[in-house]
mmCIF file with all atom_site columns, C-alpha atoms in Angstrom:
data_model
loop_
_atom_site.group_PDB
_atom_site.id
_atom_site.type_symbol
_atom_site.label_atom_id
_atom_site.label_alt_id
_atom_site.label_comp_id
_atom_site.label_asym_id
_atom_site.label_entity_id
_atom_site.label_seq_id
_atom_site.pdbx_PDB_ins_code
_atom_site.Cartn_x
_atom_site.Cartn_y
_atom_site.Cartn_z
_atom_site.occupancy
_atom_site.B_iso_or_equiv
_atom_site.pdbx_formal_charge
_atom_site.auth_seq_id
_atom_site.auth_comp_id
_atom_site.auth_asym_id
_atom_site.auth_atom_id
_atom_site.pdbx_PDB_model_num
ATOM 1   C CA . MET Y 1 1   ? -20.794 13.109  13.777  1.00 65.00 ? 4   MET Y CA 1
ATOM 2   C CA . ASP Y 1 2   ? -18.411 10.297  14.570  1.00 79.00 ? 5   ASP Y CA 1
ATOM 3   C CA . ASN Y 1 3   ? -16.450 9.448   11.540  1.00 90.00 ? 6   ASN Y CA 1
ATOM 4   C CA . THR Y 1 4   ? -14.669 6.509   13.066  1.00 95.00 ? 7   THR Y CA 1
ATOM 5   C CA . PHE Y 1 5   ? -14.885 2.998   11.598  1.00 96.00 ? 8   PHE Y CA 1
ATOM 6   C CA . GLU Y 1 6   ? -13.668 -0.423  12.591  1.00 96.00 ? 9   GLU Y CA 1
ATOM 7   C CA . GLY Y 1 7   ? -11.613 -3.133  10.904  1.00 97.00 ? 10  GLY Y CA 1
ATOM 8   C CA . ARG Y 1 8   ? -8.338  -4.879  10.533  1.00 98.00 ? 11  ARG Y CA 1
ATOM 9   C CA . LEU Y 1 9   ? -6.189  -3.193  8.161   1.00 98.00 ? 12  LEU Y CA 1
ATOM 10  C CA . LEU Y 1 10  ? -3.000  -4.607  6.335   1.00 98.00 ? 13  LEU Y CA 1
ATOM 11  C CA . ILE Y 1 11  ? -0.957  -2.067  4.506   1.00 98.00 ? 14  ILE Y CA 1
ATOM 12  C CA . GLY Y 1 12  ? 1.573   -3.397  2.062   1.00 98.00 ? 15  GLY Y CA 1
ATOM 13  C CA . ALA Y 1 13  ? 4.437   -1.016  1.724   1.00 98.00 ? 16  ALA Y CA 1
ATOM 14  C CA . THR Y 1 14  ? 6.683   -1.400  -1.515  1.00 97.00 ? 17  THR Y CA 1
ATOM 15  C CA . GLY Y 1 15  ? 10.081  -0.130  -2.763  1.00 92.00 ? 18  GLY Y CA 1
ATOM 16  C CA . SER Y 1 16  ? 9.112   3.368   -3.866  1.00 89.00 ? 19  SER Y CA 1
ATOM 17  C CA . ALA Y 1 17  ? 10.762  6.318   -2.395  1.00 87.00 ? 20  ALA Y CA 1
ATOM 18  C CA . ALA Y 1 18  ? 7.118   7.454   -1.570  1.00 90.00 ? 21  ALA Y CA 1
ATOM 19  C CA . VAL Y 1 19  ? 7.159   4.933   1.206   1.00 95.00 ? 22  VAL Y CA 1
ATOM 20  C CA . ALA Y 1 20  ? 8.688   7.687   3.224   1.00 93.00 ? 23  ALA Y CA 1
ATOM 21  C CA . THR Y 1 21  ? 5.297   9.264   3.446   1.00 94.00 ? 24  THR Y CA 1
ATOM 22  C CA . LEU Y 1 22  ? 3.705   6.189   5.025   1.00 97.00 ? 25  LEU Y CA 1
ATOM 23  C CA . PRO Y 1 23  ? 3.830   7.557   8.547   1.00 97.00 ? 26  PRO Y CA 1
ATOM 24  C CA . MET Y 1 24  ? 1.644   10.501  7.575   1.00 97.00 ? 27  MET Y CA 1
ATOM 25  C CA . TYR Y 1 25  ? -1.039  8.044   6.349   1.00 98.00 ? 28  TYR Y CA 1
ATOM 26  C CA . LEU Y 1 26  ? -0.717  5.796   9.445   1.00 98.00 ? 29  LEU Y CA 1
ATOM 27  C CA . ALA Y 1 27  ? -1.064  8.755   11.646  1.00 97.00 ? 30  ALA Y CA 1
ATOM 28  C CA . ALA Y 1 28  ? -4.216  9.819   9.816   1.00 97.00 ? 31  ALA Y CA 1
ATOM 29  C CA . LEU Y 1 29  ? -5.560  6.357   10.034  1.00 98.00 ? 32  LEU Y CA 1
ATOM 30  C CA . ARG Y 1 30  ? -5.102  6.420   13.902  1.00 96.00 ? 33  ARG Y CA 1
ATOM 31  C CA . THR Y 1 31  ? -7.565  9.266   14.172  1.00 96.00 ? 34  THR Y CA 1
ATOM 32  C CA . VAL Y 1 32  ? -10.482 7.262   12.718  1.00 97.00 ? 35  VAL Y CA 1
ATOM 33  C CA . LEU Y 1 33  ? -9.816  3.529   12.489  1.00 97.00 ? 36  LEU Y CA 1
ATOM 34  C CA . ARG Y 1 34  ? -10.681 1.500   15.475  1.00 97.00 ? 37  ARG Y CA 1
ATOM 35  C CA . GLY Y 1 35  ? -8.833  -1.810  14.888  1.00 97.00 ? 38  GLY Y CA 1
ATOM 36  C CA . PRO Y 1 36  ? -5.184  -3.075  14.389  1.00 98.00 ? 39  PRO Y CA 1
ATOM 37  C CA . ILE Y 1 37  ? -3.082  -1.893  11.658  1.00 98.00 ? 40  ILE Y CA 1
ATOM 38  C CA . THR Y 1 38  ? -0.294  -4.128  10.410  1.00 98.00 ? 41  THR Y CA 1
ATOM 39  C CA . VAL Y 1 39  ? 2.303   -2.993  7.933   1.00 98.00 ? 42  VAL Y CA 1
ATOM 40  C CA . LEU Y 1 40  ? 3.973   -5.546  5.714   1.00 98.00 ? 43  LEU Y CA 1
ATOM 41  C CA . MET Y 1 41  ? 6.989   -4.156  4.143   1.00 97.00 ? 44  MET Y CA 1
ATOM 42  C CA . THR Y 1 42  ? 9.035   -5.486  1.208   1.00 96.00 ? 45  THR Y CA 1
ATOM 43  C CA . HIS Y 1 43  ? 12.733  -5.670  1.496   1.00 94.00 ? 46  HIS Y CA 1
ATOM 44  C CA . THR Y 1 44  ? 13.159  -2.597  -0.660  1.00 95.00 ? 47  THR Y CA 1
ATOM 45  C CA . ALA Y 1 45  ? 10.528  -0.606  1.261   1.00 96.00 ? 48  ALA Y CA 1
ATOM 46  C CA . ALA Y 1 46  ? 12.448  -1.196  4.391   1.00 95.00 ? 49  ALA Y CA 1
ATOM 47  C CA . THR Y 1 47  ? 15.472  0.393   2.767   1.00 94.00 ? 50  THR Y CA 1
ATOM 48  C CA . PHE Y 1 48  ? 13.573  3.676   2.158   1.00 94.00 ? 51  PHE Y CA 1
ATOM 49  C CA . LEU Y 1 49  ? 11.758  3.538   5.634   1.00 96.00 ? 52  LEU Y CA 1
ATOM 50  C CA . PRO Y 1 50  ? 13.070  1.661   8.546   1.00 96.00 ? 53  PRO Y CA 1
ATOM 51  C CA . ALA Y 1 51  ? 10.653  -0.906  9.963   1.00 96.00 ? 54  ALA Y CA 1
ATOM 52  C CA . HIS Y 1 52  ? 10.971  0.569   13.510  1.00 96.00 ? 55  HIS Y CA 1
ATOM 53  C CA . THR Y 1 53  ? 9.756   4.027   12.132  1.00 96.00 ? 56  THR Y CA 1
ATOM 54  C CA . ALA Y 1 54  ? 6.630   2.442   10.629  1.00 97.00 ? 57  ALA Y CA 1
ATOM 55  C CA . GLY Y 1 55  ? 6.192   0.661   13.969  1.00 96.00 ? 58  GLY Y CA 1
ATOM 56  C CA . LEU Y 1 56  ? 5.740   3.889   15.860  1.00 96.00 ? 59  LEU Y CA 1
ATOM 57  C CA . PHE Y 1 57  ? 2.366   4.183   14.029  1.00 96.00 ? 60  PHE Y CA 1
ATOM 58  C CA . ALA Y 1 58  ? 1.293   0.581   13.480  1.00 97.00 ? 61  ALA Y CA 1
ATOM 59  C CA . ASP Y 1 59  ? 0.371   -2.157  15.820  1.00 97.00 ? 62  ASP Y CA 1
ATOM 60  C CA . ARG Y 1 60  ? 2.645   -4.571  14.038  1.00 96.00 ? 63  ARG Y CA 1
ATOM 61  C CA . VAL Y 1 61  ? 5.352   -4.437  11.318  1.00 97.00 ? 64  VAL Y CA 1
ATOM 62  C CA . VAL Y 1 62  ? 6.116   -7.519  9.254   1.00 96.00 ? 65  VAL Y CA 1
ATOM 63  C CA . THR Y 1 63  ? 9.321   -7.681  7.147   1.00 94.00 ? 66  THR Y CA 1
ATOM 64  C CA . GLY Y 1 64  ? 9.651   -11.404 6.805   1.00 85.00 ? 67  GLY Y CA 1
ATOM 65  C CA . ALA Y 1 65  ? 13.344  -10.974 7.659   1.00 83.00 ? 68  ALA Y CA 1
ATOM 66  C CA . ASP Y 1 66  ? 13.358  -13.069 10.788  1.00 82.00 ? 69  ASP Y CA 1
ATOM 67  C CA . PRO Y 1 67  ? 12.636  -16.749 10.184  1.00 80.00 ? 70  PRO Y CA 1
ATOM 68  C CA . ALA Y 1 68  ? 11.628  -17.089 13.784  1.00 82.00 ? 71  ALA Y CA 1
ATOM 69  C CA . THR Y 1 69  ? 8.374   -15.026 12.894  1.00 82.00 ? 72  THR Y CA 1
ATOM 70  C CA . TRP Y 1 70  ? 7.414   -17.057 9.949   1.00 77.00 ? 73  TRP Y CA 1
ATOM 71  C CA . PRO Y 1 71  ? 5.020   -19.366 11.837  1.00 81.00 ? 74  PRO Y CA 1
ATOM 72  C CA . ALA Y 1 72  ? 2.892   -16.472 13.057  1.00 83.00 ? 75  ALA Y CA 1
ATOM 73  C CA . ASP Y 1 73  ? 3.589   -13.898 10.201  1.00 89.00 ? 76  ASP Y CA 1
ATOM 74  C CA . ASN Y 1 74  ? 3.170   -15.822 7.003   1.00 93.00 ? 77  ASN Y CA 1
ATOM 75  C CA . HIS Y 1 75  ? 1.028   -15.074 3.843   1.00 94.00 ? 78  HIS Y CA 1
ATOM 76  C CA . ALA Y 1 76  ? -1.949  -17.273 4.997   1.00 95.00 ? 79  ALA Y CA 1
ATOM 77  C CA . THR Y 1 77  ? -2.083  -15.793 8.578   1.00 95.00 ? 80  THR Y CA 1
ATOM 78  C CA . LEU Y 1 78  ? -1.700  -12.275 7.325   1.00 97.00 ? 81  LEU Y CA 1
ATOM 79  C CA . ALA Y 1 79  ? -4.344  -12.621 4.670   1.00 97.00 ? 82  ALA Y CA 1
ATOM 80  C CA . ALA Y 1 80  ? -6.793  -14.341 7.174   1.00 97.00 ? 83  ALA Y CA 1
ATOM 81  C CA . GLY Y 1 81  ? -6.114  -11.849 9.942   1.00 97.00 ? 84  GLY Y CA 1
ATOM 82  C CA . HIS Y 1 82  ? -7.390  -8.743  7.992   1.00 98.00 ? 85  HIS Y CA 1
ATOM 83  C CA . ASP Y 1 83  ? -10.447 -7.349  6.504   1.00 98.00 ? 86  ASP Y CA 1
ATOM 84  C CA . LEU Y 1 84  ? -8.735  -5.084  3.844   1.00 98.00 ? 87  LEU Y CA 1
ATOM 85  C CA . THR Y 1 85  ? -5.310  -4.843  2.242   1.00 98.00 ? 88  THR Y CA 1
ATOM 86  C CA . VAL Y 1 86  ? -4.013  -1.779  0.761   1.00 98.00 ? 89  VAL Y CA 1
ATOM 87  C CA . ILE Y 1 87  ? -0.742  -1.436  -1.055  1.00 98.00 ? 90  ILE Y CA 1
ATOM 88  C CA . LEU Y 1 88  ? 0.606   2.074   -0.417  1.00 98.00 ? 91  LEU Y CA 1
ATOM 89  C CA . PRO Y 1 89  ? 2.710   2.896   -2.297  1.00 96.00 ? 92  PRO Y CA 1
ATOM 90  C CA . ALA Y 1 90  ? 2.251   0.362   -5.034  1.00 97.00 ? 93  ALA Y CA 1
ATOM 91  C CA . SER Y 1 91  ? 5.334   0.333   -7.280  1.00 97.00 ? 94  SER Y CA 1
ATOM 92  C CA . ALA Y 1 92  ? 5.308   -0.647  -10.831 1.00 97.00 ? 95  ALA Y CA 1
ATOM 93  C CA . HIS Y 1 93  ? 7.167   -3.753  -9.883  1.00 97.00 ? 96  HIS Y CA 1
ATOM 94  C CA . THR Y 1 94  ? 4.431   -4.768  -7.477  1.00 98.00 ? 97  THR Y CA 1
ATOM 95  C CA . LEU Y 1 95  ? 1.630   -4.067  -9.968  1.00 98.00 ? 98  LEU Y CA 1
ATOM 96  C CA . SER Y 1 96  ? 3.348   -6.201  -12.483 1.00 98.00 ? 99  SER Y CA 1
ATOM 97  C CA . THR Y 1 97  ? 4.062   -9.071  -10.010 1.00 98.00 ? 100 THR Y CA 1
ATOM 98  C CA . VAL Y 1 98  ? 0.442   -9.286  -8.852  1.00 98.00 ? 101 VAL Y CA 1
ATOM 99  C CA . ALA Y 1 99  ? -0.936  -8.905  -12.385 1.00 98.00 ? 102 ALA Y CA 1
ATOM 100 C CA . VAL Y 1 100 ? 0.720   -12.075 -13.508 1.00 98.00 ? 103 VAL Y CA 1
ATOM 101 C CA . GLY Y 1 101 ? 0.027   -14.047 -10.398 1.00 97.00 ? 104 GLY Y CA 1
ATOM 102 C CA . ALA Y 1 102 ? 3.759   -14.243 -9.270  1.00 97.00 ? 105 ALA Y CA 1
ATOM 103 C CA . ALA Y 1 103 ? 4.695   -14.735 -5.690  1.00 95.00 ? 106 ALA Y CA 1
ATOM 104 C CA . PRO Y 1 104 ? 8.344   -13.787 -5.221  1.00 94.00 ? 107 PRO Y CA 1
ATOM 105 C CA . ASN Y 1 105 ? 7.939   -12.160 -1.798  1.00 94.00 ? 108 ASN Y CA 1
ATOM 106 C CA . MET Y 1 106 ? 5.622   -12.198 1.161   1.00 95.00 ? 109 MET Y CA 1
ATOM 107 C CA . LEU Y 1 107 ? 3.533   -9.207  0.155   1.00 97.00 ? 110 LEU Y CA 1
ATOM 108 C CA . ALA Y 1 108 ? 2.681   -10.724 -3.298  1.00 97.00 ? 111 ALA Y CA 1
ATOM 109 C CA . THR Y 1 109 ? 1.922   -14.124 -1.724  1.00 96.00 ? 112 THR Y CA 1
ATOM 110 C CA . THR Y 1 110 ? -0.219  -12.498 0.887   1.00 97.00 ? 113 THR Y CA 1
ATOM 111 C CA . VAL Y 1 111 ? -2.211  -10.624 -1.821  1.00 98.00 ? 114 VAL Y CA 1
ATOM 112 C CA . LEU Y 1 112 ? -2.592  -13.810 -3.692  1.00 97.00 ? 115 LEU Y CA 1
ATOM 113 C CA . ALA Y 1 113 ? -3.968  -15.502 -0.495  1.00 98.00 ? 116 ALA Y CA 1
ATOM 114 C CA . ALA Y 1 114 ? -6.420  -12.618 0.315   1.00 98.00 ? 117 ALA Y CA 1
ATOM 115 C CA . THR Y 1 115 ? -10.103 -13.217 0.086   1.00 98.00 ? 118 THR Y CA 1
ATOM 116 C CA . HIS Y 1 116 ? -10.954 -9.817  1.213   1.00 98.00 ? 119 HIS Y CA 1
ATOM 117 C CA . PRO Y 1 117 ? -10.742 -6.612  -0.825  1.00 98.00 ? 120 PRO Y CA 1
ATOM 118 C CA . VAL Y 1 118 ? -7.311  -5.420  -1.999  1.00 98.00 ? 121 VAL Y CA 1
ATOM 119 C CA . ALA Y 1 119 ? -6.577  -1.944  -3.107  1.00 98.00 ? 122 ALA Y CA 1
ATOM 120 C CA . PHE Y 1 120 ? -3.543  -0.476  -4.947  1.00 98.00 ? 123 PHE Y CA 1
ATOM 121 C CA . PHE Y 1 121 ? -2.375  3.219   -4.741  1.00 98.00 ? 124 PHE Y CA 1
ATOM 122 C CA . PRO Y 1 122 ? 0.316   3.339   -7.400  1.00 97.00 ? 125 PRO Y CA 1
ATOM 123 C CA . VAL Y 1 123 ? 3.084   5.857   -7.238  1.00 94.00 ? 126 VAL Y CA 1
ATOM 124 C CA . MET Y 1 124 ? 5.856   6.235   -9.831  1.00 92.00 ? 127 MET Y CA 1
ATOM 125 C CA . THR Y 1 125 ? 7.083   8.777   -12.199 1.00 89.00 ? 128 THR Y CA 1
ATOM 126 C CA . ALA Y 1 126 ? 4.708   10.071  -14.865 1.00 90.00 ? 129 ALA Y CA 1
ATOM 127 C CA . GLU Y 1 127 ? 6.837   8.591   -17.676 1.00 92.00 ? 130 GLU Y CA 1
ATOM 128 C CA . MET Y 1 128 ? 6.504   5.102   -15.872 1.00 94.00 ? 131 MET Y CA 1
ATOM 129 C CA . TRP Y 1 129 ? 2.765   5.493   -15.269 1.00 96.00 ? 132 TRP Y CA 1
ATOM 130 C CA . ALA Y 1 130 ? 2.127   6.335   -18.954 1.00 96.00 ? 133 ALA Y CA 1
ATOM 131 C CA . LYS Y 1 131 ? 3.833   3.277   -20.178 1.00 98.00 ? 134 LYS Y CA 1
ATOM 132 C CA . ALA Y 1 132 ? 1.608   0.779   -21.949 1.00 98.00 ? 135 ALA Y CA 1
ATOM 133 C CA . ALA Y 1 133 ? 2.920   -2.166  -19.895 1.00 98.00 ? 136 ALA Y CA 1
ATOM 134 C CA . VAL Y 1 134 ? 2.024   -0.468  -16.690 1.00 98.00 ? 137 VAL Y CA 1
ATOM 135 C CA . GLN Y 1 135 ? -1.456  0.488   -17.924 1.00 98.00 ? 138 GLN Y CA 1
ATOM 136 C CA . ARG Y 1 136 ? -2.029  -3.153  -19.162 1.00 98.00 ? 139 ARG Y CA 1
ATOM 137 C CA . ASN Y 1 137 ? -1.099  -4.320  -15.623 1.00 98.00 ? 140 ASN Y CA 1
ATOM 138 C CA . VAL Y 1 138 ? -3.480  -1.937  -14.168 1.00 98.00 ? 141 VAL Y CA 1
ATOM 139 C CA . ALA Y 1 139 ? -6.272  -3.067  -16.361 1.00 98.00 ? 142 ALA Y CA 1
ATOM 140 C CA . ARG Y 1 140 ? -5.476  -6.779  -15.687 1.00 98.00 ? 143 ARG Y CA 1
ATOM 141 C CA . LEU Y 1 141 ? -5.640  -6.068  -11.841 1.00 98.00 ? 144 LEU Y CA 1
ATOM 142 C CA . ARG Y 1 142 ? -9.029  -4.340  -12.217 1.00 98.00 ? 145 ARG Y CA 1
ATOM 143 C CA . GLU Y 1 143 ? -10.262 -7.275  -14.465 1.00 98.00 ? 146 GLU Y CA 1
ATOM 144 C CA . ASP Y 1 144 ? -9.196  -9.604  -11.690 1.00 98.00 ? 147 ASP Y CA 1
ATOM 145 C CA . GLY Y 1 145 ? -11.354 -7.661  -9.159  1.00 98.00 ? 148 GLY Y CA 1
ATOM 146 C CA . TYR Y 1 146 ? -8.629  -5.670  -7.477  1.00 98.00 ? 149 TYR Y CA 1
ATOM 147 C CA . HIS Y 1 147 ? -9.147  -1.939  -6.670  1.00 98.00 ? 150 HIS Y CA 1
ATOM 148 C CA . VAL Y 1 148 ? -6.508  0.254   -8.368  1.00 98.00 ? 151 VAL Y CA 1
ATOM 149 C CA . TYR Y 1 149 ? -6.791  4.013   -7.709  1.00 98.00 ? 152 TYR Y CA 1
ATOM 150 C CA . ASP Y 1 150 ? -5.212  6.284   -10.226 1.00 96.00 ? 153 ASP Y CA 1
ATOM 151 C CA . PRO Y 1 151 ? -2.630  8.473   -8.623  1.00 94.00 ? 154 PRO Y CA 1
ATOM 152 C CA . ALA Y 1 152 ? -3.266  12.067  -7.929  1.00 90.00 ? 155 ALA Y CA 1
ATOM 153 C CA . SER Y 1 153 ? -1.097  14.637  -9.565  1.00 88.00 ? 156 SER Y CA 1
ATOM 154 C CA . GLY Y 1 154 ? 0.953   17.118  -7.544  1.00 87.00 ? 157 GLY Y CA 1
ATOM 155 C CA . PRO Y 1 155 ? 4.337   18.531  -6.974  1.00 87.00 ? 158 PRO Y CA 1
ATOM 156 C CA . ARG Y 1 156 ? 7.327   16.468  -5.883  1.00 81.00 ? 159 ARG Y CA 1
ATOM 157 C CA . TYR Y 1 157 ? 11.019  17.309  -5.589  1.00 80.00 ? 160 TYR Y CA 1
ATOM 158 C CA . ASP Y 1 158 ? 12.975  15.678  -8.305  1.00 79.00 ? 161 ASP Y CA 1
ATOM 159 C CA . VAL Y 1 159 ? 16.570  15.175  -7.035  1.00 76.00 ? 162 VAL Y CA 1
ATOM 160 C CA . ALA Y 1 160 ? 18.063  14.860  -10.560 1.00 80.00 ? 163 ALA Y CA 1
ATOM 161 C CA . ALA Y 1 161 ? 16.222  17.976  -11.893 1.00 84.00 ? 164 ALA Y CA 1
ATOM 162 C CA . GLY Y 1 162 ? 16.864  19.900  -8.685  1.00 88.00 ? 165 GLY Y CA 1
ATOM 163 C CA . ALA Y 1 163 ? 13.392  21.171  -8.902  1.00 89.00 ? 166 ALA Y CA 1
ATOM 164 C CA . PHE Y 1 164 ? 9.714   20.462  -8.098  1.00 89.00 ? 167 PHE Y CA 1
ATOM 165 C CA . VAL Y 1 165 ? 7.936   18.493  -10.924 1.00 86.00 ? 168 VAL Y CA 1
ATOM 166 C CA . GLU Y 1 166 ? 4.285   17.582  -11.349 1.00 87.00 ? 169 GLU Y CA 1
ATOM 167 C CA . SER Y 1 167 ? 4.222   13.786  -10.624 1.00 87.00 ? 170 SER Y CA 1
ATOM 168 C CA . PRO Y 1 168 ? 1.782   10.948  -9.830  1.00 89.00 ? 171 PRO Y CA 1
ATOM 169 C CA . GLN Y 1 169 ? 1.463   10.478  -6.125  1.00 90.00 ? 172 GLN Y CA 1
ATOM 170 C CA . PRO Y 1 170 ? -0.882  8.853   -3.590  1.00 91.00 ? 173 PRO Y CA 1
ATOM 171 C CA . PRO Y 1 171 ? -4.223  10.575  -2.811  1.00 94.00 ? 174 PRO Y CA 1
ATOM 172 C CA . PRO Y 1 172 ? -4.092  13.120  0.071   1.00 94.00 ? 175 PRO Y CA 1
ATOM 173 C CA . PRO Y 1 173 ? -4.643  11.469  3.423   1.00 96.00 ? 176 PRO Y CA 1
ATOM 174 C CA . PRO Y 1 174 ? -8.230  12.634  3.758   1.00 96.00 ? 177 PRO Y CA 1
ATOM 175 C CA . ARG Y 1 175 ? -9.178  11.059  0.453   1.00 96.00 ? 178 ARG Y CA 1
ATOM 176 C CA . PHE Y 1 176 ? -7.257  7.942   1.342   1.00 97.00 ? 179 PHE Y CA 1
ATOM 177 C CA . LEU Y 1 177 ? -9.260  7.557   4.548   1.00 97.00 ? 180 LEU Y CA 1
ATOM 178 C CA . GLU Y 1 178 ? -12.457 7.926   2.609   1.00 97.00 ? 181 GLU Y CA 1
ATOM 179 C CA . ILE Y 1 179 ? -11.362 5.205   0.284   1.00 97.00 ? 182 ILE Y CA 1
ATOM 180 C CA . VAL Y 1 180 ? -10.440 2.800   3.154   1.00 98.00 ? 183 VAL Y CA 1
ATOM 181 C CA . ARG Y 1 181 ? -13.687 3.555   5.031   1.00 97.00 ? 184 ARG Y CA 1
ATOM 182 C CA . GLU Y 1 182 ? -15.667 2.688   1.842   1.00 97.00 ? 185 GLU Y CA 1
ATOM 183 C CA . LEU Y 1 183 ? -13.786 -0.568  1.248   1.00 98.00 ? 186 LEU Y CA 1
ATOM 184 C CA . MET Y 1 184 ? -14.132 -1.522  4.876   1.00 94.00 ? 187 MET Y CA 1
ATOM 185 C CA . GLY Y 1 185 ? -17.816 -1.265  4.288   1.00 87.00 ? 188 GLY Y CA 1
#
């Protein structure tokens, strides 16, 4: 059975240390997605994962850092040029920003301009995820028609504790691929 699917995917990468796992998701996408993959990185995401590393797996990486790229790589062209936007990882900051309709960076502005489905995959500490403010933002995003997927729970290394702790994290790549396939229709 052929499990490939087609579409133009925009992945918004935010400033969570979990962005370091993005190449694993991009590599998994390459095995089933027939269509271009663009990664739109926030400034903070690019501090955790160099844009050129994401570029090894994506057709295009946009950071907005070079004004010469703004005419072709702006919020309107990015939103119009894709069939689905997924935010992976979605930081608490990004959830809050989009929930209130703010546009302080190219990623938030692109999400506001999107007429196609937008999905968020939150990643943060368990303490952050449990906060009432974060849960209010998640509820608001869902009310506004966005897809927000509760994080999976699993072990991650906590540098401060010097040990592995149970923590919210993105779904494993096979589940992520299922979700993207479903949203691409």
